[in-house]
mmCIF file of C-alpha atoms in Angstrom:
data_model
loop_
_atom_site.group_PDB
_atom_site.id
_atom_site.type_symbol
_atom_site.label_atom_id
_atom_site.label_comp_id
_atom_site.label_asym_id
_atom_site.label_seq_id
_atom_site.Cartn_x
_atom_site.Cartn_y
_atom_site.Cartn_z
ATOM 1 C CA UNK A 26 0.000 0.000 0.000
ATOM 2 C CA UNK A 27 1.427 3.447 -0.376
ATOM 3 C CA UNK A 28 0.660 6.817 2.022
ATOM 4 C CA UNK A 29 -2.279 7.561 0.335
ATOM 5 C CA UNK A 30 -4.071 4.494 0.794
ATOM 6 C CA UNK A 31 -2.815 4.323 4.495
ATOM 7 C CA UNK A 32 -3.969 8.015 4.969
ATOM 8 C CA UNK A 33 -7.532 6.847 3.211
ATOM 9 C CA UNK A 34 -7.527 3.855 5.642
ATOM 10 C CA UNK A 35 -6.952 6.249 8.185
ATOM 11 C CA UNK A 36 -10.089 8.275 7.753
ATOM 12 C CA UNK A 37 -11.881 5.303 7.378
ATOM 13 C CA UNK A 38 -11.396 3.277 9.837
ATOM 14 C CA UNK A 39 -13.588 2.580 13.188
ATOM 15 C CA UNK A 40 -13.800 0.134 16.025
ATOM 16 C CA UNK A 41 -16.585 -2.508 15.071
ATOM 17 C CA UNK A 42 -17.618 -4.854 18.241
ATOM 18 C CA UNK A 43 -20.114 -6.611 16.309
ATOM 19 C CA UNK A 44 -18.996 -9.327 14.016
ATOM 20 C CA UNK A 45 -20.723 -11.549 11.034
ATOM 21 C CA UNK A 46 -20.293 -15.004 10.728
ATOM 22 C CA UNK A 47 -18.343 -15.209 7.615
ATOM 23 C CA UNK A 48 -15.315 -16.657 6.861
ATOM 24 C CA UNK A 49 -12.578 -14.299 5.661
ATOM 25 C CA UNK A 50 -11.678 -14.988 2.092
ATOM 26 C CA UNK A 51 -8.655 -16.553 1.377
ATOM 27 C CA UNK A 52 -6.892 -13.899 -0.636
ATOM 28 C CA UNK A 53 -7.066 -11.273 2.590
ATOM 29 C CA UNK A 54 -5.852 -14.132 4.168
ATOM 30 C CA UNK A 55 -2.802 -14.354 2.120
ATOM 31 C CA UNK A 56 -2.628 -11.113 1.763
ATOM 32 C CA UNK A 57 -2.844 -10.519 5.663
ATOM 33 C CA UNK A 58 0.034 -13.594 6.140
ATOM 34 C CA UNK A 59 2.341 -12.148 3.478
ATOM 35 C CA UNK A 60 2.379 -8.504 5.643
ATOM 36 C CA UNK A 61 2.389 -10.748 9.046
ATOM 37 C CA UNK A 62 5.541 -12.264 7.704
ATOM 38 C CA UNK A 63 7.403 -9.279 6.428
ATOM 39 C CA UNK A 64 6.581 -7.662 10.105
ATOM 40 C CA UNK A 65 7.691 -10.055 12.090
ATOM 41 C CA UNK A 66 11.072 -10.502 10.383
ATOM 42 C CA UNK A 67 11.764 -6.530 10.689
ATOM 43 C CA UNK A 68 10.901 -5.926 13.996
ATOM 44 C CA UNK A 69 11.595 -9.309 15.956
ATOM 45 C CA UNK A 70 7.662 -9.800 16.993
ATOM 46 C CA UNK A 71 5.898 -12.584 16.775
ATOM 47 C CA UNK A 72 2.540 -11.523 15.357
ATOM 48 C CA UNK A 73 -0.092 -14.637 14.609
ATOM 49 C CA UNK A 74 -3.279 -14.786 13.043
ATOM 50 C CA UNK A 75 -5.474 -16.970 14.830
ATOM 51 C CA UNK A 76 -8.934 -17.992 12.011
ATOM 52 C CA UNK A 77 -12.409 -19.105 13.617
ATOM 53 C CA UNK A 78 -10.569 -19.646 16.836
ATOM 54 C CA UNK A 79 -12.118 -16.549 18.575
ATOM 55 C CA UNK A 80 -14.558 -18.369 20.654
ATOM 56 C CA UNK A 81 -11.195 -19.536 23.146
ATOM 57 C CA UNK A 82 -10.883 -15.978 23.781
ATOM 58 C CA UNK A 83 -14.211 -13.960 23.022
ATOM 59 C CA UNK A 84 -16.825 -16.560 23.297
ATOM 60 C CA UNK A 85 -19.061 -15.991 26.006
ATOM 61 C CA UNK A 86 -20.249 -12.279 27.877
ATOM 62 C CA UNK A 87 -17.905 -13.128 30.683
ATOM 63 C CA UNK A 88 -14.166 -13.293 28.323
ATOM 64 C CA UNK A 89 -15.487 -10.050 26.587
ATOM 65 C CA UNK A 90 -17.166 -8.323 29.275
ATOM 66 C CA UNK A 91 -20.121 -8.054 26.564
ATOM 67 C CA UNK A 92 -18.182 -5.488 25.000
ATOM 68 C CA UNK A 93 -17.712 -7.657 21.625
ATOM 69 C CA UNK A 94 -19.823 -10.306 19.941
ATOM 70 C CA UNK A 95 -19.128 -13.151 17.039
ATOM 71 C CA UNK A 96 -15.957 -12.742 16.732
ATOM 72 C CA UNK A 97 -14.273 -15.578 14.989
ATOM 73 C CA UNK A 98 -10.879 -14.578 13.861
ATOM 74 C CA UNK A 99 -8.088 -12.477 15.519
ATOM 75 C CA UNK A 100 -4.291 -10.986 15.546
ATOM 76 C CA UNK A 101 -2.137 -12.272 18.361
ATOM 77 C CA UNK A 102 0.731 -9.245 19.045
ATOM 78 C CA UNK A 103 3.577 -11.278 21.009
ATOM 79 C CA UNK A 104 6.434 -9.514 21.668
ATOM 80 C CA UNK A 105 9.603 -10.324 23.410
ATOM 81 C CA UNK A 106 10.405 -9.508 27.016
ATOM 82 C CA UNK A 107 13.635 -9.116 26.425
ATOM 83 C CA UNK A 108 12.974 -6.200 23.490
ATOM 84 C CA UNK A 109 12.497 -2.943 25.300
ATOM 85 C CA UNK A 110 10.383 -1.508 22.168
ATOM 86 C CA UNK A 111 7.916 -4.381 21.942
ATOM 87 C CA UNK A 112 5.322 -1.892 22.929
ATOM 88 C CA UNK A 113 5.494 0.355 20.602
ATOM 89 C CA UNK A 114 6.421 -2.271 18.154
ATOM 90 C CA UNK A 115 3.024 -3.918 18.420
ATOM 91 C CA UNK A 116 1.630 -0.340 17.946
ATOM 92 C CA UNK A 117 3.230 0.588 15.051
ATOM 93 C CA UNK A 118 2.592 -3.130 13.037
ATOM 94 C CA UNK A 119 -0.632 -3.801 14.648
ATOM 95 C CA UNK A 120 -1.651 -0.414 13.524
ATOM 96 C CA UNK A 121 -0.205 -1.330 9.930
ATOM 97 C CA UNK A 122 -2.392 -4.459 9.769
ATOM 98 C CA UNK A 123 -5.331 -2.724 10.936
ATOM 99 C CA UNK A 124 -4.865 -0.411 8.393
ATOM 100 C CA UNK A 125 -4.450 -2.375 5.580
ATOM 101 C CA UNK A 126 -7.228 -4.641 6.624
ATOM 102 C CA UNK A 127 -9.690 -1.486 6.730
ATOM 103 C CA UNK A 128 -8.057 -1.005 2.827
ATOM 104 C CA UNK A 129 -9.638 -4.833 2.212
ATOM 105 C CA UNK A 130 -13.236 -4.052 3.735
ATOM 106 C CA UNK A 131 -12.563 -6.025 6.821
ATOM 107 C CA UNK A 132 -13.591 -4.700 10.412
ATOM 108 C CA UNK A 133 -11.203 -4.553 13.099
ATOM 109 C CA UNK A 134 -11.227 -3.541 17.003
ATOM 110 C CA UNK A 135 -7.892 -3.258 19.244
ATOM 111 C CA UNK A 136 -8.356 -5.378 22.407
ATOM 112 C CA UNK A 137 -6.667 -4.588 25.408
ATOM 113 C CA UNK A 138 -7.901 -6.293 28.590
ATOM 114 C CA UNK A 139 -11.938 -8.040 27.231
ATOM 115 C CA UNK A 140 -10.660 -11.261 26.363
ATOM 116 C CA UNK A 141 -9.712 -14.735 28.041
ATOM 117 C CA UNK A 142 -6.068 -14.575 29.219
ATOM 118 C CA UNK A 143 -5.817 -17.610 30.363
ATOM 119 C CA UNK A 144 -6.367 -19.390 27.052
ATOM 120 C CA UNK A 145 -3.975 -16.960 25.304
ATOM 121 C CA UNK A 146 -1.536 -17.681 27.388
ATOM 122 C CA UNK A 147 -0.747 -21.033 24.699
ATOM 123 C CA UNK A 148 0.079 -18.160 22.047
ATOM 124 C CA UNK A 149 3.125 -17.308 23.693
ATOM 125 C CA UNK A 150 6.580 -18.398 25.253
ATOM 126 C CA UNK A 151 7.980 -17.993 28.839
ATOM 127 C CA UNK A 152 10.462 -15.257 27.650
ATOM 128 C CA UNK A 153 7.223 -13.575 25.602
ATOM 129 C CA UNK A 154 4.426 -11.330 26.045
ATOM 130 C CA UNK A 155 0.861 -10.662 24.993
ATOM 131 C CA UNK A 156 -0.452 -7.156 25.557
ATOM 132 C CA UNK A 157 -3.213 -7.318 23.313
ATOM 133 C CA UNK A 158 -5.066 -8.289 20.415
ATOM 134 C CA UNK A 159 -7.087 -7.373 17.358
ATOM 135 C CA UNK A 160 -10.477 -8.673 16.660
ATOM 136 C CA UNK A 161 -10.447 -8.629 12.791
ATOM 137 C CA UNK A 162 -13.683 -9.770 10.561
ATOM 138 C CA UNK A 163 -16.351 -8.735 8.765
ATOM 139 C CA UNK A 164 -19.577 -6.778 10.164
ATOM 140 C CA UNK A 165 -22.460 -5.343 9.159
ATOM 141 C CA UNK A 166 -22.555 -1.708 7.320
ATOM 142 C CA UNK A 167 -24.582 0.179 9.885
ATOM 143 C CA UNK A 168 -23.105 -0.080 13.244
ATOM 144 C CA UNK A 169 -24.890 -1.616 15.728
ATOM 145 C CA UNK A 170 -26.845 0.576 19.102
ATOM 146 C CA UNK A 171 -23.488 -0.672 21.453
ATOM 147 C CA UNK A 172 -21.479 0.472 18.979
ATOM 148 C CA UNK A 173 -23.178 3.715 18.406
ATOM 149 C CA UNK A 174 -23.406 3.886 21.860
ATOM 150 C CA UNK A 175 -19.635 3.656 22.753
ATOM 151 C CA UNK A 176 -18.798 5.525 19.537
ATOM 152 C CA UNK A 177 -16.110 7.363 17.952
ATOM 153 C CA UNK A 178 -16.981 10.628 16.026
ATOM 154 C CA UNK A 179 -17.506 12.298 19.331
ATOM 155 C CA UNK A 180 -13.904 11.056 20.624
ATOM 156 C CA UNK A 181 -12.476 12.289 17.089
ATOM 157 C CA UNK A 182 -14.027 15.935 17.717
ATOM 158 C CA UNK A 183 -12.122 15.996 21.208
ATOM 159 C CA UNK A 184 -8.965 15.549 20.165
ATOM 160 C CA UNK A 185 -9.133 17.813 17.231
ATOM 161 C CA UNK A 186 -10.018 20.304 19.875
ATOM 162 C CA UNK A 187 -7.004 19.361 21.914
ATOM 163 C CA UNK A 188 -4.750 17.817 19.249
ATOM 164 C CA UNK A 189 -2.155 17.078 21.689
ATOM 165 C CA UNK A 190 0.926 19.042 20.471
ATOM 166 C CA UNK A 191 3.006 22.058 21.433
ATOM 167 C CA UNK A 192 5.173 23.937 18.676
ATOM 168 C CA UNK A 193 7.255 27.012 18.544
ATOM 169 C CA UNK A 194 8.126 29.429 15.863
ATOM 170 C CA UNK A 195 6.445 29.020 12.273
ATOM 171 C CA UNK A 196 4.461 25.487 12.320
ATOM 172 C CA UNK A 197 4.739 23.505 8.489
ATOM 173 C CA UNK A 198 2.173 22.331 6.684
ATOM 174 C CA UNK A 199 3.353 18.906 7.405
ATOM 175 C CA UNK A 200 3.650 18.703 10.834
ATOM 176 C CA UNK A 201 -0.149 20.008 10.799
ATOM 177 C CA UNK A 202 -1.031 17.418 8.566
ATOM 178 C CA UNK A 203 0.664 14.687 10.853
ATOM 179 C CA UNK A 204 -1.313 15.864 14.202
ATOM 180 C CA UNK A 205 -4.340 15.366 11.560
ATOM 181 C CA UNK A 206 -3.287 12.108 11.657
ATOM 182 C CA UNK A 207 -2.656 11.569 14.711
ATOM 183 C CA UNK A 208 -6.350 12.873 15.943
ATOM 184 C CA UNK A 209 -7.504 9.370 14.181
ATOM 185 C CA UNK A 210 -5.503 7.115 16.365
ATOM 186 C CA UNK A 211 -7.116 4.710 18.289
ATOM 187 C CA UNK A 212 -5.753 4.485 22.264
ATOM 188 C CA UNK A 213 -7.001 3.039 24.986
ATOM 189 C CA UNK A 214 -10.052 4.307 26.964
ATOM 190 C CA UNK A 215 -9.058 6.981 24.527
ATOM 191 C CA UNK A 216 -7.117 8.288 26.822
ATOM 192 C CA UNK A 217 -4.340 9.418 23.862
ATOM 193 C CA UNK A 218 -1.303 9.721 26.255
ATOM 194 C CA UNK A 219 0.775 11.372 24.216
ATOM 195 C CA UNK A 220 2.026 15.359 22.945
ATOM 196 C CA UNK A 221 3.365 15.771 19.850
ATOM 197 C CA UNK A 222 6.614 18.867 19.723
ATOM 198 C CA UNK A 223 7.937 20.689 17.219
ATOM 199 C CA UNK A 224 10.770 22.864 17.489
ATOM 200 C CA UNK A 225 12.300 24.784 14.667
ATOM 201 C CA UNK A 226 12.730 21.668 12.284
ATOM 202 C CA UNK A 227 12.902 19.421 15.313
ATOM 203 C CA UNK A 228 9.900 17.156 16.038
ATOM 204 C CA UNK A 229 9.722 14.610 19.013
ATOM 205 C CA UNK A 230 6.934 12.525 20.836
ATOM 206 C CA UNK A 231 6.604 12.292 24.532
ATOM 207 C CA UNK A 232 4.234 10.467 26.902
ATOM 208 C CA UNK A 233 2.040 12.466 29.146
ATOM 209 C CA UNK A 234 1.029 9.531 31.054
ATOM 210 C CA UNK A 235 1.780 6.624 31.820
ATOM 211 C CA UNK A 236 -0.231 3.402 31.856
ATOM 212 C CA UNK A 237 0.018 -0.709 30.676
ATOM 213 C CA UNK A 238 -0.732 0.310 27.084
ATOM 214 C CA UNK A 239 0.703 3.520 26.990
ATOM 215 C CA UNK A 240 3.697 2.677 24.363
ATOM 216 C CA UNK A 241 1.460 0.590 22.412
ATOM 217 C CA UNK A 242 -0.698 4.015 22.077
ATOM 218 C CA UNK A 243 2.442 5.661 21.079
ATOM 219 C CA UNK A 244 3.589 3.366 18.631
ATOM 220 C CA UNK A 245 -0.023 3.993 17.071
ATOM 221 C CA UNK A 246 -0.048 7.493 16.791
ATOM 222 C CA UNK A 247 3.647 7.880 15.779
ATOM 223 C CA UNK A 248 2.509 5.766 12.661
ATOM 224 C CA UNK A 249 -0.215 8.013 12.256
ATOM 225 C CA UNK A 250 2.314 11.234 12.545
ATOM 226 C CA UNK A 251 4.105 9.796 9.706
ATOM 227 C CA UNK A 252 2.234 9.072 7.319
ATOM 228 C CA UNK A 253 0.539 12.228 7.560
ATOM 229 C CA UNK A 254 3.528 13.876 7.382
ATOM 230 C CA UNK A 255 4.378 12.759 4.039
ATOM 231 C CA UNK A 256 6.907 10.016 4.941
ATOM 232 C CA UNK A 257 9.888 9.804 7.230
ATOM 233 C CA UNK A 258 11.349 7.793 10.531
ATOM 234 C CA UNK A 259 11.063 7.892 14.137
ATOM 235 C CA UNK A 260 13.257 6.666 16.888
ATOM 236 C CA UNK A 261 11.724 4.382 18.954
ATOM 237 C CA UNK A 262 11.272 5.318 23.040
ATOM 238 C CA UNK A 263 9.825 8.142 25.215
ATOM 239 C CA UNK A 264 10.656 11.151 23.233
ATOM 240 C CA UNK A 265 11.762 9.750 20.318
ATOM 241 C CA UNK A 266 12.577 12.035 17.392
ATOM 242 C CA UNK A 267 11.501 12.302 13.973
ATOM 243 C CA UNK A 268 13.073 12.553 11.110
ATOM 244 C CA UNK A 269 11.697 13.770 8.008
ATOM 245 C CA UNK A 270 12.002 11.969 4.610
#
């Protein structure tokens, strides 16, 4: 995919909690494998997609807290223990994969803490780690009253009202177009734990605070940052610079 399908994907994408029962088709399969691969081998994760498995870990109000229905399928991030990026590792590929799977027409939700842990625990090593997961599958067009309910658009509005960055001097048109971005970012309890600075040519992310899945978050909207931006690369960490390309 290049930027401007990411950037599409982007503005397209939403948390779905409601899922079909329908197989996904094998080319998205493939297709989702092939990435999966590639990922794994660049950043040392050990990303897995589990298919019609997702009753182990969703099946039942009590694994999902009711918060997500019929899903089937799902991504497993594992990371290593010993990696001291995995976190915001599994947010920047996760994020990929979500992203490209919105480009397919497949639905996807980040998971953080409503599934069964103790039947995920067989998706990982003793030296790994499973933070979360990603429901991924097909739903129906119009979201469903939970989903409504729970929503998005009003979360969106917020952060475009407090876009979580600080600059000085003269601000680019590409470092506004990268906070655009990053006002699309999924976090948890959208708590977006994160500001964004730029300093005469110098841009760098920090955490505001800190929390389990506060890296993953950053990974996330780092991604986000970039390919609104145009292109580039960020050092991984607590203010972690970018570098424009």
């Amino acid at each position: 995919m290049n930027t401007e399908s990411y950037l599409s994907a982007i503005y397209q994408r939403c948390s779905r909690r409601k899922y079909i029962n329908r197989p996904i088709q094998s080319t998205e399969v493939q297709a989702l494998e092939a990435a999966i691969c590639k990922y794994n081998e660049s950043s040392g994760l050990k990303i897995q997609l589990i298919l019609e498995k997702g009753e182990e870990l969703f099946g039942g109000f009590r694994k999902s807290y009711g918060l997500l229905s019929g899903v089937k399928n799902y991504i497993a991030l594992v990371g290593s223990k010993n990696d001291p990026n995995y976190k915001e590792k599994i947010g920047r590929y996760g994020e990929l994969l979500v992203l490209e799977a919105t480009a397919m027409g497949l639905s996807t939700c980040w998971v953080g803490g409503s599934y069964d842990k103790k039947n995920a625990a067989a998706l990982y090593a003793e030296n790994e780690i499973l933070n979360c997961v990603i429901a991924i599958g097909y739903c129906e067009n119009k979201l469903s009253l939970k989903e409504r309910l729970i929503g998005n658009k009003s979360h969106r509005k917020a952060a475009f009202k407090n876009p979580r960055m600080k600059s000085s001097g003269n601000t680019p048109d590409w470092f506004l177009k990268g906070m655009e971005a990053v006002a699309f970012a999924p976090s948890a309890l959208n708590l977006k734990p994160f500001l964004f600075h730029y300093d005469n040519g110098s841009v760098h992310a920090e955490l505001t605070k800190k929390h389990d899945f506060a890296l993953i978050d950053l990974g996330i909207a780092k991604l986000h940052f970039e390919l609104g931006a145009g292109g580039g690369e960020w050092e991984y960490g607590d203010g972690g610079k970018f570098q424009l390309t």
